[in-house]
């Protein structure tokens, strides 16, 4: 237990998770954040909220798959409703080979035939002859989850203020804004769409594989769906393009034509912070610890990152994702 | 060594830079492939205010020649504007000209391609046009001022290999002195070797490496195949024949078995 409070910069998903882990271990924490509540200032506002470590293993490296498996239990422990229905992966007829490839590169799935798929998701009856079911995966509603963490912290007496402190330990969770200090951090633009479509009912996230336009659809309940997400090598945080939104919408239409009559609720865009290997990092420089580079895995990896930061500060356990290469400093 | 527009390039393998799991893996793939040229798309990444600059800086760090491309352009006008932007961004007059005519097959639009090639060559660009294996189109592109041709092997990302071997062979024979790069459609090193055996000067690929389970290993595999295919072409391979050709005489053998 320290006398001076630890200051956390940024109240995106990483900052809030780190604050949660530190306060749970009895540390005094204050959060430096300009905005009065969770919102568009953080890229986690636009997240899909899939807790899908096994699916991510298709392209992500091993630490993502392993550390991501902590996420579902962690979120549930914070009082966030976690839907544990697994997730589905499908491909259209002519892209059937993509499903074979995806299955080969991932673990934790079983293959469903058309009938089993129809039982699980009646909406998709007759649309796909085969699907992969990742039973252990889950999903949450990101914006509600951010609000829950924020409220939990407030009720534990954590102060949220916009003034930057001049002394004491700082944990920098500013995401892409930390580019001023972390020169090897880059932005990867993402675009997403929110729809209301009462004609479609899904109980779990569905990924539609396509060689060029992969799509995921996450059910938010009450007929609301989030479609995501593009991945463009650009640090631009605004300006969703027609082409990207066309891709997302046409992929959704291909998943189920009823999406054609959906109500368009929201189009969002932002840039995710990432390092060159798209893996997250914890870095220390003097009194400041940086937690960054969670890429497209904010809600999936923030719990494990937060745990490691807290173990480092409270128990002096060196995090496995701690950066060894400090030549930059 | 192969020369494009007077610039000698040490490797006959060119790699695209899209769709890798991460920039770190992309860098590994380049290292193991020893590719001499990297193609980079700018249309979609540019955004406003050079938003793609971080990624492009990583590409520049690869230490290979950069061939910006106009991927994602569907009209001559769009391609020309994109080429002009690429010239500013990468400080090069090289441009791989792609004008897509059909979104599903990503087949080039031959008419818009010639139109854009004419305008860009007149503007001082050194144009590498992504084209089909069509002879007449090739002729028009050379007329427009192109000094390199990039015929497709098969549709982009299909991994089908050389889908019209006769057409490619004819194209090669028709323009023996024009540097030609088989671009797109390759899925396996054996297909790249085949293209090189036909006498093409280089191959360009992206998806086959980027989407492999181990992109860096696949890149090295392609590098070996390109080298093997080129050596075979230069070695003047034997002509195939229908009958076995015994390596020792049959008639007049001293001992009959």
Coordinates of C-alpha atoms in Angstrom, one line a residue:
Chain A
X1 CA 0.0 0.0 0.0
X2 CA 1.6 3.3 -1.1
X3 CA 0.8 6.7 0.2
X4 CA 0.7 8.6 -3.1
X5 CA -1.9 7.5 -5.6
X6 CA -0.9 5.9 -8.8
X7 CA -2.0 8.0 -11.8
X8 CA -3.5 6.2 -14.8
X9 CA -3.6 8.2 -18.0
X10 CA -6.6 7.4 -20.2
X11 CA -9.9 5.7 -19.4
X12 CA -10.2 3.5 -22.4
X13 CA -10.5 -0.3 -21.8
X14 CA -6.9 -0.6 -20.8
X15 CA -6.9 2.3 -18.3
X16 CA -10.1 1.1 -16.7
X17 CA -8.9 -2.6 -16.5
X18 CA -5.6 -1.5 -15.0
X19 CA -7.4 0.7 -12.4
X20 CA -9.7 -2.2 -11.6
X21 CA -6.8 -4.6 -11.0
X22 CA -4.8 -2.1 -8.9
X23 CA -7.7 -1.1 -6.7
X24 CA -8.6 -4.7 -6.2
X25 CA -5.1 -5.1 -4.8
X26 CA -5.5 -2.2 -2.4
X27 CA -3.6 0.4 -4.4
X28 CA -4.8 4.0 -4.4
X29 CA -5.5 5.1 -7.9
X30 CA -6.6 8.3 -9.8
X31 CA -7.5 8.4 -13.4
X32 CA -6.6 11.2 -15.7
X33 CA -9.2 11.5 -18.4
X34 CA -10.7 14.6 -20.1
X35 CA -14.0 13.1 -20.9
X36 CA -16.7 12.8 -18.2
X37 CA -17.7 9.3 -19.1
X38 CA -16.9 6.4 -21.5
X39 CA -17.3 7.6 -25.1
X40 CA -15.8 8.2 -28.5
X41 CA -12.5 9.5 -27.1
X42 CA -11.3 5.9 -26.7
X43 CA -11.1 3.4 -29.6
X44 CA -12.6 0.7 -27.4
X45 CA -15.9 2.6 -27.8
X46 CA -16.1 1.0 -31.2
X47 CA -15.1 -2.5 -30.3
X48 CA -16.9 -5.7 -31.2
X49 CA -16.7 -7.1 -27.7
X50 CA -16.0 -10.7 -29.0
X51 CA -14.0 -12.7 -26.5
X52 CA -12.8 -15.0 -29.2
X53 CA -9.2 -16.0 -28.4
X54 CA -9.3 -19.2 -30.5
X55 CA -10.7 -17.5 -33.6
X56 CA -8.1 -14.8 -33.3
X57 CA -5.5 -17.5 -33.4
X58 CA -6.0 -17.7 -37.2
X59 CA -3.7 -14.7 -37.6
X60 CA -2.6 -13.7 -34.1
X61 CA 0.3 -15.2 -32.3
X62 CA 0.2 -17.6 -29.4
X63 CA 0.2 -15.1 -26.5
X64 CA -3.1 -13.7 -27.8
X65 CA -4.8 -17.1 -27.7
X66 CA -3.5 -17.9 -24.3
X67 CA -3.8 -14.6 -22.5
X68 CA -7.2 -14.0 -24.2
X69 CA -8.6 -17.0 -22.4
X70 CA -8.6 -15.1 -19.1
X71 CA -11.0 -12.5 -20.4
X72 CA -14.5 -14.0 -20.1
X73 CA -14.1 -14.9 -16.4
X74 CA -12.5 -11.6 -15.6
X75 CA -15.3 -9.6 -17.2
X76 CA -17.9 -11.7 -15.4
X77 CA -16.1 -11.1 -12.1
X78 CA -16.6 -7.3 -12.6
X79 CA -20.3 -7.7 -13.0
X80 CA -20.4 -7.4 -16.7
X81 CA -22.9 -9.8 -18.4
X82 CA -20.9 -12.3 -20.4
X83 CA -22.8 -14.3 -23.0
X84 CA -21.1 -17.7 -23.2
X85 CA -22.7 -19.2 -26.3
X86 CA -19.4 -19.6 -28.2
X87 CA -19.0 -18.2 -31.7
X88 CA -19.7 -19.4 -35.2
X89 CA -17.6 -19.2 -38.4
X90 CA -19.1 -19.8 -41.8
X91 CA -18.2 -19.2 -45.5
X92 CA -20.2 -18.8 -48.6
X93 CA -20.2 -21.7 -51.1
X94 CA -17.4 -20.4 -53.4
X95 CA -15.2 -19.5 -50.4
X96 CA -15.6 -22.9 -48.8
X97 CA -11.9 -23.5 -48.9
X98 CA -11.5 -20.5 -46.5
X99 CA -13.4 -22.6 -43.8
X100 CA -11.0 -25.5 -44.3
X101 CA -8.0 -23.1 -43.9
X102 CA -9.5 -21.4 -40.9
X103 CA -10.2 -24.8 -39.2
X104 CA -6.6 -25.9 -39.8
X105 CA -5.1 -22.8 -38.2
X106 CA -7.3 -22.7 -35.1
X107 CA -8.1 -24.8 -32.1
X108 CA -11.1 -25.3 -29.9
X109 CA -13.7 -25.8 -32.5
X110 CA -16.1 -28.5 -33.8
X111 CA -17.6 -28.8 -37.2
X112 CA -21.4 -28.4 -37.5
X113 CA -23.5 -29.7 -40.4
X114 CA -26.4 -27.8 -41.8
X115 CA -28.8 -29.4 -39.4
X116 CA -26.8 -28.7 -36.3
X117 CA -26.3 -25.2 -37.4
X118 CA -30.0 -24.7 -37.9
X119 CA -30.7 -26.0 -34.4
X120 CA -28.2 -23.6 -32.9
X121 CA -29.1 -20.5 -35.0
X122 CA -32.5 -21.1 -36.7
X123 CA -32.0 -17.8 -38.6
X124 CA -29.2 -19.4 -40.6
X125 CA -31.2 -22.5 -41.5
X126 CA -30.5 -23.6 -45.1
X127 CA -27.9 -20.9 -45.7
X128 CA -24.7 -22.9 -45.0
X129 CA -23.8 -26.5 -45.3
X130 CA -21.1 -26.3 -42.7
X131 CA -19.9 -24.2 -39.9
X132 CA -17.3 -24.1 -37.1
X133 CA -18.5 -23.7 -33.5
X134 CA -15.9 -22.4 -31.0
X135 CA -17.7 -23.5 -27.9
X136 CA -15.5 -21.8 -25.3
X137 CA -15.8 -18.3 -26.7
X138 CA -18.0 -15.6 -25.4
X139 CA -19.1 -12.0 -26.1
X140 CA -19.9 -8.8 -24.2
X141 CA -21.4 -5.4 -24.9
X142 CA -18.3 -3.1 -24.9
X143 CA -19.9 0.2 -24.1
X144 CA -21.9 -1.3 -21.2
X145 CA -18.8 -3.0 -20.0
X146 CA -16.8 0.3 -20.0
X147 CA -19.6 2.0 -18.0
X148 CA -19.7 -0.8 -15.5
X149 CA -15.9 -0.6 -14.8
X150 CA -16.1 3.2 -14.6
X151 CA -19.0 3.0 -12.0
X152 CA -17.2 0.3 -10.1
X153 CA -14.1 2.5 -9.8
X154 CA -16.2 5.5 -8.8
X155 CA -17.9 3.5 -6.1
X156 CA -14.4 2.5 -4.8
X157 CA -13.6 6.2 -4.5
X158 CA -11.3 6.5 -7.5
X159 CA -11.1 10.1 -8.8
X160 CA -11.5 10.9 -12.5
X161 CA -9.9 14.2 -13.3
X162 CA -8.5 15.9 -16.4
X163 CA -5.4 17.5 -14.7
X164 CA -2.1 15.7 -15.3
X165 CA -0.1 15.1 -12.1
X166 CA 3.5 16.1 -11.9
X167 CA 4.8 13.5 -9.5
X168 CA 4.3 9.9 -8.5
X169 CA 4.0 6.7 -10.5
X170 CA 2.2 7.0 -13.8
X171 CA 0.7 4.2 -15.9
X172 CA 0.2 5.5 -19.4
X173 CA -2.8 3.9 -21.1
X174 CA -3.4 6.5 -23.7
X175 CA -3.6 4.2 -26.7
X176 CA -2.6 5.8 -30.0
X177 CA -2.2 9.2 -28.3
X178 CA 1.0 7.8 -26.7
X179 CA 2.6 7.9 -30.1
X180 CA 4.4 11.1 -28.9
X181 CA 6.5 8.8 -26.6
X182 CA 6.2 5.4 -28.3
X183 CA 7.7 6.0 -31.7
X184 CA 7.1 2.4 -32.8
X185 CA 3.4 2.6 -32.2
X186 CA 1.2 2.8 -35.3
X187 CA -2.5 3.2 -36.0
X188 CA -4.6 0.6 -37.8
X189 CA -7.9 2.1 -38.9
X190 CA -11.1 0.2 -38.3
X191 CA -14.6 0.9 -39.4
X192 CA -17.9 -0.5 -38.1
X193 CA -21.6 -0.4 -38.5
X194 CA -24.5 -0.8 -36.1
X195 CA -27.8 -2.0 -37.4
X196 CA -31.3 -2.9 -36.1
X197 CA -32.7 -5.9 -37.8
X198 CA -35.6 -7.5 -35.9
X199 CA -35.9 -10.2 -38.7
X200 CA -32.6 -11.7 -37.8
X201 CA -32.0 -13.4 -34.5
X202 CA -28.5 -14.6 -33.5
X203 CA -27.4 -15.8 -30.2
X204 CA -23.6 -15.6 -30.7
X205 CA -21.2 -13.8 -32.9
X206 CA -20.9 -15.1 -36.5
X207 CA -17.8 -14.6 -38.7
X208 CA -18.2 -14.8 -42.4
X209 CA -14.9 -15.7 -44.1
X210 CA -14.1 -14.1 -47.3
X211 CA -10.6 -13.8 -48.9
X212 CA -10.9 -10.0 -49.1
X213 CA -13.8 -8.8 -46.9
X214 CA -14.0 -10.8 -43.7
X215 CA -16.9 -9.8 -41.5
X216 CA -18.1 -10.5 -38.0
X217 CA -21.6 -9.8 -36.7
X218 CA -22.1 -9.5 -33.0
X219 CA -25.6 -9.6 -31.6
X220 CA -26.2 -6.8 -29.1
X221 CA -29.8 -7.9 -28.2
X222 CA -33.1 -6.3 -29.1
X223 CA -32.4 -6.9 -32.7
X224 CA -29.3 -4.7 -32.7
X225 CA -26.1 -6.0 -34.4
X226 CA -22.6 -4.7 -34.7
X227 CA -20.8 -5.4 -38.0
X228 CA -17.1 -5.1 -38.0
X229 CA -14.5 -4.4 -38.8
X230 CA -12.1 -3.1 -41.5
X231 CA -8.4 -3.2 -40.9
X232 CA -6.5 -0.5 -42.9
X233 CA -2.8 0.4 -42.4
X234 CA -3.6 4.0 -41.6
X235 CA -3.6 6.1 -38.4
X236 CA -6.7 8.0 -39.5
X237 CA -9.3 8.2 -36.8
X238 CA -12.1 9.7 -38.8
X239 CA -13.7 9.5 -42.2
X240 CA -15.4 6.1 -42.7
X241 CA -15.3 5.5 -46.4
X242 CA -18.1 4.4 -48.7
X243 CA -16.1 1.5 -49.9
X244 CA -15.5 0.1 -46.4
X245 CA -19.1 0.4 -45.4
X246 CA -20.2 -1.2 -48.7
X247 CA -18.0 -4.1 -48.0
X248 CA -19.3 -4.5 -44.5
X249 CA -22.9 -4.2 -45.5
X250 CA -22.7 -6.5 -48.6
X251 CA -21.0 -9.1 -46.5
X252 CA -23.8 -8.8 -43.9
X253 CA -26.3 -9.1 -46.8
X254 CA -24.5 -12.2 -48.0
X255 CA -24.8 -13.7 -44.5
X256 CA -28.5 -13.1 -44.5
X257 CA -30.6 -11.1 -47.0
X258 CA -32.8 -9.9 -44.2
X259 CA -30.0 -7.5 -43.3
X260 CA -31.1 -5.6 -46.5
X261 CA -34.1 -4.2 -44.6
X262 CA -32.1 -3.4 -41.5
X263 CA -32.2 0.1 -40.0
X264 CA -28.8 1.8 -40.1
X265 CA -28.1 3.1 -36.6
X266 CA -24.5 4.1 -36.5
X267 CA -21.3 4.1 -38.5
X268 CA -18.1 4.4 -36.5
X269 CA -14.4 4.6 -37.1
X270 CA -11.2 5.0 -35.2
X271 CA -7.6 3.7 -35.2
X272 CA -6.3 0.9 -33.0
X273 CA -2.9 1.2 -31.4
X274 CA -0.4 -1.5 -32.5
X275 CA 3.2 -2.4 -32.5
X276 CA 5.0 -4.0 -35.4
X277 CA 4.2 -7.6 -34.4
X278 CA 0.6 -6.6 -33.4
X279 CA 1.3 -7.9 -29.9
X280 CA 0.7 -5.8 -26.7
X281 CA 3.6 -4.4 -24.6
X282 CA 4.3 -3.2 -21.1
X283 CA 7.2 -0.8 -21.0
X284 CA 8.8 1.0 -18.2
X285 CA 10.6 4.3 -18.4
X286 CA 11.5 5.9 -15.1
X287 CA 8.4 6.4 -13.1
X288 CA 6.1 5.8 -16.1
X289 CA 4.8 2.4 -17.2
X290 CA 3.2 2.2 -20.7
X291 CA 0.6 -0.4 -21.5
X292 CA -0.2 -0.3 -25.1
X293 CA -0.5 -2.0 -28.5
X294 CA -3.6 -4.1 -27.8
X295 CA -4.5 -3.7 -31.5
X296 CA -7.9 -5.4 -32.3
X297 CA -7.8 -7.2 -29.0
X298 CA -8.7 -4.6 -26.4
X299 CA -11.4 -6.3 -24.5
X300 CA -9.8 -9.7 -25.1
X301 CA -6.3 -8.8 -23.7
X302 CA -6.9 -5.9 -21.3
X303 CA -7.7 -8.1 -18.4
X304 CA -4.4 -10.1 -18.7
X305 CA -2.4 -7.0 -19.4
X306 CA -3.9 -5.3 -16.3
X307 CA -3.2 -8.3 -14.2
X308 CA 0.4 -8.3 -15.2
X309 CA 0.8 -4.6 -14.5
X310 CA -0.7 -5.0 -11.1
X311 CA 1.5 -8.0 -10.3
X312 CA 4.5 -6.0 -11.4
X313 CA 3.7 -3.1 -9.2
X314 CA 2.4 -4.9 -6.2
X315 CA 4.4 -8.2 -6.2
X316 CA 7.4 -7.3 -8.4
X317 CA 6.6 -10.1 -10.8
X318 CA 8.0 -9.3 -14.2
X319 CA 5.3 -9.3 -16.9
X320 CA 5.8 -11.7 -19.8
X321 CA 4.9 -9.0 -22.2
X322 CA 7.5 -6.6 -20.7
X323 CA 9.6 -5.1 -23.4
X324 CA 13.2 -6.1 -23.2
X325 CA 14.5 -3.9 -25.9
X326 CA 14.9 -0.5 -24.3
X327 CA 17.5 0.8 -26.7
X328 CA 14.9 3.4 -27.8
X329 CA 15.2 5.1 -24.4
Chain B
X1 CA 20.4 -9.2 -62.6
X2 CA 17.3 -7.9 -64.2
X3 CA 16.7 -4.4 -65.3
X4 CA 13.5 -2.3 -65.2
X5 CA 13.7 1.1 -66.8
X6 CA 17.5 1.0 -66.6
X7 CA 17.6 0.1 -62.9
X8 CA 19.2 -3.2 -62.1
X9 CA 17.5 -5.3 -59.5
X10 CA 19.3 -8.2 -57.8
X11 CA 16.3 -10.4 -57.2
X12 CA 13.7 -11.7 -59.6
X13 CA 11.1 -12.0 -56.9
X14 CA 8.8 -9.1 -56.0
X15 CA 6.5 -9.2 -53.1
X16 CA 3.3 -7.3 -52.2
X17 CA 2.9 -5.8 -48.7
X18 CA -0.8 -6.4 -48.0
X19 CA -2.6 -8.9 -45.7
X20 CA 0.3 -10.1 -43.6
X21 CA -0.6 -11.0 -40.0
X22 CA 1.7 -8.1 -38.8
X23 CA 4.3 -5.8 -40.1
X24 CA 6.9 -7.8 -38.2
X25 CA 6.0 -11.0 -40.1
X26 CA 6.0 -8.9 -43.3
X27 CA 9.6 -7.9 -42.6
X28 CA 10.6 -11.5 -41.9
X29 CA 9.1 -12.6 -45.2
X30 CA 11.1 -10.0 -47.1
X31 CA 14.3 -10.9 -45.3
X32 CA 14.0 -14.6 -46.1
X33 CA 12.7 -14.0 -49.7
X34 CA 15.5 -11.6 -50.5
X35 CA 13.0 -9.9 -52.7
X36 CA 14.3 -6.9 -54.5
X37 CA 11.1 -4.9 -54.9
X38 CA 8.1 -4.3 -52.7
X39 CA 4.8 -3.1 -54.0
X40 CA 2.7 -0.9 -51.8
X41 CA -0.9 0.2 -52.2
X42 CA -1.7 3.8 -51.4
X43 CA -5.3 4.3 -52.5
X44 CA -7.0 3.2 -49.4
X45 CA -4.3 3.9 -46.8
X46 CA -3.7 7.5 -47.7
X47 CA -6.7 9.0 -45.9
X48 CA -6.2 12.6 -45.1
X49 CA -3.0 14.1 -43.8
X50 CA -0.7 11.2 -44.7
X51 CA -2.5 8.9 -42.2
X52 CA -0.7 5.8 -43.7
X53 CA 2.8 7.3 -43.1
X54 CA 3.6 4.9 -40.2
X55 CA 3.1 1.8 -42.3
X56 CA 4.9 3.3 -45.2
X57 CA 7.9 4.1 -43.0
X58 CA 8.1 0.4 -42.1
X59 CA 8.1 -0.5 -45.8
X60 CA 10.9 2.0 -46.5
X61 CA 12.9 0.4 -43.7
X62 CA 12.9 -2.9 -45.6
X63 CA 15.7 -1.5 -47.7
X64 CA 14.2 -2.7 -51.1
X65 CA 13.1 -0.7 -54.1
X66 CA 9.5 0.4 -53.7
X67 CA 7.0 0.1 -56.5
X68 CA 3.8 1.9 -55.4
X69 CA 0.6 0.5 -57.0
X70 CA -2.8 1.8 -57.8
X71 CA -4.7 -1.2 -56.4
X72 CA -8.3 -0.4 -55.7
X73 CA -8.7 2.0 -58.6
X74 CA -11.5 1.4 -61.1
X75 CA -11.0 4.2 -63.6
X76 CA -8.1 5.8 -65.5
X77 CA -8.7 9.1 -63.6
X78 CA -8.5 7.5 -60.2
X79 CA -5.4 5.6 -61.1
X80 CA -3.7 8.7 -62.5
X81 CA -4.4 10.7 -59.3
X82 CA -3.3 7.8 -57.1
X83 CA 0.0 7.5 -59.1
X84 CA 0.6 11.2 -58.7
X85 CA 0.1 10.9 -55.0
X86 CA 2.4 7.8 -54.8
X87 CA 5.1 9.8 -56.6
X88 CA 5.0 12.4 -53.9
X89 CA 4.8 9.9 -51.0
X90 CA 7.7 7.6 -52.1
X91 CA 9.7 9.9 -54.2
X92 CA 9.8 7.6 -57.2
X93 CA 8.5 7.7 -60.7
X94 CA 7.8 4.0 -60.8
X95 CA 4.2 3.0 -60.7
X96 CA 2.5 -0.4 -60.9
X97 CA -0.6 0.5 -62.8
X98 CA -3.7 -1.4 -61.8
X99 CA -7.1 -0.4 -63.2
X100 CA -9.7 -2.9 -62.1
X101 CA -12.5 -3.6 -64.5
X102 CA -14.5 -6.2 -62.6
X103 CA -14.7 -6.4 -58.8
X104 CA -15.4 -10.1 -58.6
X105 CA -12.5 -11.3 -60.7
X106 CA -10.3 -8.2 -60.3
X107 CA -9.6 -8.5 -64.0
X108 CA -7.9 -5.4 -65.5
X109 CA -10.0 -3.0 -67.6
X110 CA -7.9 -3.0 -70.8
X111 CA -9.3 0.2 -72.2
X112 CA -8.9 2.3 -69.1
X113 CA -5.4 0.7 -68.5
X114 CA -4.2 2.0 -71.9
X115 CA -5.7 5.4 -71.3
X116 CA -4.0 5.7 -67.9
X117 CA -0.7 4.3 -69.2
X118 CA -0.6 6.9 -72.0
X119 CA -1.3 9.8 -69.6
X120 CA 1.2 8.6 -67.0
X121 CA 4.0 7.8 -69.5
X122 CA 3.5 11.3 -70.9
X123 CA 3.8 12.7 -67.4
X124 CA 7.2 11.1 -67.0
X125 CA 6.2 8.0 -65.0
X126 CA 7.8 4.6 -65.5
X127 CA 4.8 2.5 -65.7
X128 CA 4.5 -1.2 -64.8
X129 CA 1.1 -2.1 -66.1
X130 CA -0.9 -5.1 -64.6
X131 CA -2.4 -6.6 -67.7
X132 CA -3.9 -9.8 -69.1
X133 CA -1.8 -12.0 -71.5
X134 CA -3.6 -10.4 -74.5
X135 CA -1.1 -9.7 -77.3
X136 CA -2.9 -6.7 -78.7
X137 CA -3.3 -5.1 -75.3
X138 CA 0.4 -5.6 -74.7
X139 CA 1.2 -3.9 -78.0
X140 CA -0.9 -0.9 -77.1
X141 CA 0.7 -0.6 -73.7
X142 CA 4.1 -0.6 -75.3
X143 CA 2.9 2.0 -77.8
X144 CA 1.7 4.1 -74.8
X145 CA 5.3 4.2 -73.6
X146 CA 5.4 1.3 -71.1
X147 CA 8.8 -0.5 -71.1
X148 CA 7.7 -3.3 -68.8
X149 CA 4.7 -5.6 -68.9
X150 CA 3.1 -7.4 -66.0
X151 CA 0.8 -10.1 -67.4
X152 CA -1.4 -12.0 -64.9
X153 CA -0.9 -15.7 -64.1
X154 CA -4.5 -16.0 -62.9
X155 CA -6.9 -13.6 -61.1
X156 CA -5.5 -11.8 -58.1
X157 CA -5.5 -13.9 -54.9
X158 CA -6.8 -17.0 -56.7
X159 CA -3.6 -19.1 -56.3
X160 CA -4.5 -20.9 -59.5
X161 CA -1.1 -20.5 -61.0
X162 CA -0.6 -20.0 -64.8
X163 CA -4.1 -20.4 -66.2
X164 CA -3.2 -19.7 -69.8
X165 CA 0.2 -21.1 -70.5
X166 CA -0.2 -20.9 -74.2
X167 CA -1.1 -17.2 -74.0
X168 CA 1.9 -16.4 -71.7
X169 CA 4.3 -18.3 -73.9
X170 CA 3.0 -16.5 -77.0
X171 CA 3.3 -13.1 -75.2
X172 CA 6.9 -14.0 -74.2
X173 CA 7.8 -15.0 -77.8
X174 CA 6.1 -12.0 -79.3
X175 CA 8.1 -9.4 -77.3
X176 CA 11.3 -11.2 -76.4
X177 CA 13.1 -8.0 -75.4
X178 CA 10.5 -6.4 -73.1
X179 CA 11.0 -7.2 -69.4
X180 CA 8.0 -9.1 -68.2
X181 CA 6.8 -9.9 -64.8
X182 CA 4.1 -12.5 -64.1
X183 CA 1.9 -10.8 -61.6
X184 CA -0.9 -12.2 -59.6
X185 CA -2.6 -15.6 -59.3
X186 CA 0.4 -17.6 -58.1
X187 CA -0.2 -19.9 -55.1
X188 CA 2.8 -22.2 -55.0
X189 CA 6.5 -22.0 -55.6
X190 CA 6.2 -24.6 -58.4
X191 CA 4.0 -22.2 -60.3
X192 CA 6.5 -19.4 -59.9
X193 CA 9.3 -21.8 -61.2
X194 CA 7.1 -22.6 -64.2
X195 CA 6.7 -18.9 -65.0
X196 CA 10.5 -18.4 -64.8
X197 CA 11.1 -21.5 -67.0
X198 CA 8.9 -19.9 -69.7
X199 CA 11.4 -17.0 -69.8
X200 CA 9.6 -14.4 -67.7
X201 CA 12.0 -12.0 -66.1
X202 CA 10.5 -12.0 -62.6
X203 CA 7.3 -12.8 -60.7
X204 CA 5.3 -10.7 -58.3
X205 CA 3.1 -12.2 -55.6
X206 CA 1.4 -11.3 -52.4
X207 CA -1.4 -13.5 -51.1
X208 CA 0.5 -16.8 -51.5
X209 CA 3.0 -15.6 -49.0
X210 CA 0.9 -13.3 -46.8
X211 CA -1.8 -15.8 -46.2
X212 CA 0.4 -18.8 -45.8
X213 CA 0.5 -20.3 -42.3
X214 CA 4.2 -19.4 -42.1
X215 CA 4.6 -16.4 -44.5
X216 CA 8.4 -16.2 -44.0
X217 CA 9.0 -19.9 -44.8
X218 CA 6.7 -19.6 -47.9
X219 CA 8.7 -16.5 -49.0
X220 CA 11.9 -18.4 -48.9
X221 CA 10.3 -21.3 -50.8
X222 CA 9.3 -18.9 -53.6
X223 CA 12.8 -17.4 -53.6
X224 CA 14.3 -20.9 -54.2
X225 CA 11.7 -21.7 -56.9
X226 CA 12.3 -18.4 -58.8
X227 CA 16.0 -19.0 -58.8
X228 CA 15.5 -22.6 -59.9
X229 CA 13.2 -21.6 -62.7
X230 CA 15.5 -18.9 -64.0
X231 CA 18.5 -21.2 -63.9
X232 CA 16.5 -23.7 -65.9
X233 CA 15.6 -21.1 -68.5
X234 CA 19.1 -19.9 -68.9
X235 CA 20.4 -23.5 -69.1
X236 CA 18.4 -24.1 -72.3
X237 CA 16.4 -27.1 -71.2
X238 CA 16.1 -30.3 -73.3
X239 CA 13.2 -30.7 -75.6
X240 CA 10.6 -33.2 -74.4
X241 CA 10.1 -36.3 -76.6
X242 CA 7.6 -39.2 -76.6
X243 CA 10.0 -42.1 -76.6
X244 CA 12.6 -43.0 -74.0
X245 CA 16.1 -41.9 -75.0
X246 CA 18.6 -44.5 -73.8
X247 CA 21.8 -43.0 -72.6
X248 CA 23.8 -45.9 -74.1
X249 CA 23.5 -47.2 -77.6
X250 CA 21.3 -50.2 -78.2
X251 CA 22.4 -51.3 -81.6
X252 CA 25.9 -52.6 -81.8
X253 CA 26.1 -53.4 -78.2
X254 CA 29.0 -55.6 -77.4
X255 CA 27.0 -57.9 -75.2
X256 CA 23.3 -58.7 -75.6
X257 CA 21.5 -59.6 -72.5

